[in-house]
Amino acid sequence: MGKDRISDEIAKFYEAVLSLETMEECSNFFDDVCTVNELRAISQRFEVAGMLKEGHTYLDIADKTGASTATIGRVNRTLTGGKGGYDLILKRVTK
C-alpha cells in the first residue's frame, strides 16, 4: 500500500464509519470494533490535539489528560505536518 493509497479494506471501514447516523450507533460500532483501551487512546489523542490548538503546554496537557509527553509530541507533529484531519474535525466540533 502506498503512502497516500487507501486499501480496499480501509476504504470499506471508512464507508462504514460514514454510514453511522447517531451517537448511539457510533458508540455501539466502536464498542464492538475497539477495545476500551483503544477507545481511550484515540479519545485521549483527540483531547490532546484540542488542547494543543488552544495553546496549552505539554506539562499542562500531560497533567490534565494523563497522556505521556511522547504521545503529546506525536500528536503535535501530526498537527503541524499531517494531512489536516485534526484541524478539520476540531473546527467542526468546537463551533
PDB file of C-alpha atoms in Angstrom:
ATOM      1  CA  MET A   1       0.000   0.000   0.000  1.00  0.00           C
ATOM      2  CA  GLY A   2       1.421   3.376  -1.000  1.00  0.00           C
ATOM      3  CA  LYS A   3       1.688   6.219   1.454  1.00  0.00           C
ATOM      4  CA  ASP A   4      -1.381   8.044   0.084  1.00  0.00           C
ATOM      5  CA  ARG A   5      -3.257   4.993  -1.198  1.00  0.00           C
ATOM      6  CA  ILE A   6      -6.101   3.571   0.846  1.00  0.00           C
ATOM      7  CA  SER A   7      -6.535  -0.190   0.766  1.00  0.00           C
ATOM      8  CA  ASP A   8      -9.945  -1.616  -0.098  1.00  0.00           C
ATOM      9  CA  GLU A   9     -10.331  -2.832   3.485  1.00  0.00           C
ATOM     10  CA  ILE A  10      -9.627   0.596   4.944  1.00  0.00           C
ATOM     11  CA  ALA A  11     -11.938   2.253   2.418  1.00  0.00           C
ATOM     12  CA  LYS A  12     -14.739  -0.135   3.448  1.00  0.00           C
ATOM     13  CA  PHE A  13     -14.096   0.704   7.100  1.00  0.00           C
ATOM     14  CA  TYR A  14     -14.264   4.453   6.367  1.00  0.00           C
ATOM     15  CA  GLU A  15     -17.523   3.928   4.461  1.00  0.00           C
ATOM     16  CA  ALA A  16     -18.911   2.037   7.446  1.00  0.00           C
ATOM     17  CA  VAL A  17     -17.986   4.908   9.782  1.00  0.00           C
ATOM     18  CA  LEU A  18     -19.557   7.433   7.415  1.00  0.00           C
ATOM     19  CA  SER A  19     -22.813   5.454   7.458  1.00  0.00           C
ATOM     20  CA  LEU A  20     -23.270   5.913  11.228  1.00  0.00           C
ATOM     21  CA  GLU A  21     -26.127   8.305  11.913  1.00  0.00           C
ATOM     22  CA  THR A  22     -26.439   8.698  15.669  1.00  0.00           C
ATOM     23  CA  MET A  23     -24.249   8.846  18.754  1.00  0.00           C
ATOM     24  CA  GLU A  24     -25.731   5.504  19.847  1.00  0.00           C
ATOM     25  CA  GLU A  25     -24.858   3.864  16.509  1.00  0.00           C
ATOM     26  CA  CYS A  26     -21.350   5.280  16.718  1.00  0.00           C
ATOM     27  CA  SER A  27     -20.918   4.114  20.294  1.00  0.00           C
ATOM     28  CA  ASN A  28     -22.217   0.617  19.529  1.00  0.00           C
ATOM     29  CA  PHE A  29     -19.991   0.258  16.470  1.00  0.00           C
ATOM     30  CA  PHE A  30     -16.800   1.461  18.137  1.00  0.00           C
ATOM     31  CA  ASP A  31     -17.536  -0.549  21.286  1.00  0.00           C
ATOM     32  CA  ASP A  32     -17.659  -3.636  19.061  1.00  0.00           C
ATOM     33  CA  VAL A  33     -14.632  -2.716  16.925  1.00  0.00           C
ATOM     34  CA  CYS A  34     -12.240  -1.343  19.557  1.00  0.00           C
ATOM     35  CA  THR A  35     -11.132  -2.372  22.991  1.00  0.00           C
ATOM     36  CA  VAL A  36     -11.761   0.019  25.864  1.00  0.00           C
ATOM     37  CA  ASN A  37      -8.053   0.882  25.896  1.00  0.00           C
ATOM     38  CA  GLU A  38      -8.052   1.621  22.142  1.00  0.00           C
ATOM     39  CA  LEU A  39     -11.040   3.942  22.518  1.00  0.00           C
ATOM     40  CA  ARG A  40      -9.390   5.684  25.455  1.00  0.00           C
ATOM     41  CA  ALA A  41      -6.158   6.146  23.480  1.00  0.00           C
ATOM     42  CA  ILE A  42      -7.971   7.561  20.453  1.00  0.00           C
ATOM     43  CA  SER A  43     -10.108   9.906  22.530  1.00  0.00           C
ATOM     44  CA  GLN A  44      -7.046  10.976  24.547  1.00  0.00           C
ATOM     45  CA  ARG A  45      -5.172  11.916  21.361  1.00  0.00           C
ATOM     46  CA  PHE A  46      -8.196  13.901  20.209  1.00  0.00           C
ATOM     47  CA  GLU A  47      -8.320  15.751  23.544  1.00  0.00           C
ATOM     48  CA  VAL A  48      -4.569  16.404  23.342  1.00  0.00           C
ATOM     49  CA  ALA A  49      -4.966  17.839  19.825  1.00  0.00           C
ATOM     50  CA  GLY A  50      -7.652  20.232  21.024  1.00  0.00           C
ATOM     51  CA  MET A  51      -5.553  21.386  23.946  1.00  0.00           C
ATOM     52  CA  LEU A  52      -2.501  21.896  21.727  1.00  0.00           C
ATOM     53  CA  LYS A  53      -4.591  24.009  19.351  1.00  0.00           C
ATOM     54  CA  GLU A  54      -5.703  26.085  22.364  1.00  0.00           C
ATOM     55  CA  GLY A  55      -2.048  26.716  23.247  1.00  0.00           C
ATOM     56  CA  HIS A  56      -1.700  24.591  26.376  1.00  0.00           C
ATOM     57  CA  THR A  57       1.778  23.462  27.375  1.00  0.00           C
ATOM     58  CA  TYR A  58       2.905  19.845  27.207  1.00  0.00           C
ATOM     59  CA  LEU A  59       3.083  19.659  31.005  1.00  0.00           C
ATOM     60  CA  ASP A  60      -0.425  21.100  31.400  1.00  0.00           C
ATOM     61  CA  ILE A  61      -1.785  18.638  28.819  1.00  0.00           C
ATOM     62  CA  ALA A  62       0.009  15.698  30.443  1.00  0.00           C
ATOM     63  CA  ASP A  63      -1.370  16.694  33.832  1.00  0.00           C
ATOM     64  CA  LYS A  64      -4.958  17.120  32.621  1.00  0.00           C
ATOM     65  CA  THR A  65      -5.172  14.146  30.232  1.00  0.00           C
ATOM     66  CA  GLY A  66      -2.671  11.637  31.595  1.00  0.00           C
ATOM     67  CA  ALA A  67      -1.026  11.491  28.152  1.00  0.00           C
ATOM     68  CA  SER A  68       2.717  11.000  28.033  1.00  0.00           C
ATOM     69  CA  THR A  69       4.863  13.769  26.617  1.00  0.00           C
ATOM     70  CA  ALA A  70       5.800  11.309  23.837  1.00  0.00           C
ATOM     71  CA  THR A  71       2.124  10.979  22.863  1.00  0.00           C
ATOM     72  CA  ILE A  72       1.674  14.747  23.047  1.00  0.00           C
ATOM     73  CA  GLY A  73       4.713  15.194  20.818  1.00  0.00           C
ATOM     74  CA  ARG A  74       3.377  12.716  18.250  1.00  0.00           C
ATOM     75  CA  VAL A  75       0.018  14.484  18.166  1.00  0.00           C
ATOM     76  CA  ASN A  76       1.781  17.841  17.822  1.00  0.00           C
ATOM     77  CA  ARG A  77       3.849  16.554  14.881  1.00  0.00           C
ATOM     78  CA  THR A  78       0.643  15.378  13.223  1.00  0.00           C
ATOM     79  CA  LEU A  79      -0.965  18.770  13.795  1.00  0.00           C
ATOM     80  CA  THR A  80       1.944  20.553  12.160  1.00  0.00           C
ATOM     81  CA  GLY A  81       2.867  18.060   9.460  1.00  0.00           C
ATOM     82  CA  GLY A  82      -0.133  15.811   8.951  1.00  0.00           C
ATOM     83  CA  LYS A  83      -2.997  15.929   6.487  1.00  0.00           C
ATOM     84  CA  GLY A  84      -5.191  18.346   8.452  1.00  0.00           C
ATOM     85  CA  GLY A  85      -7.594  15.790   9.885  1.00  0.00           C
ATOM     86  CA  TYR A  86      -7.379  17.095  13.432  1.00  0.00           C
ATOM     87  CA  ASP A  87      -7.837  20.694  12.258  1.00  0.00           C
ATOM     88  CA  LEU A  88     -10.889  19.794  10.186  1.00  0.00           C
ATOM     89  CA  ILE A  89     -12.680  17.896  12.907  1.00  0.00           C
ATOM     90  CA  LEU A  90     -11.731  20.312  15.690  1.00  0.00           C
ATOM     91  CA  LYS A  91     -13.240  23.180  13.671  1.00  0.00           C
ATOM     92  CA  ARG A  92     -16.429  21.175  13.177  1.00  0.00           C
ATOM     93  CA  VAL A  93     -16.947  20.159  16.801  1.00  0.00           C
ATOM     94  CA  THR A  94     -15.881  23.388  18.513  1.00  0.00           C
ATOM     95  CA  LYS A  95     -18.177  25.798  16.689  1.00  0.00           C
TER      96      LYS A  95
END
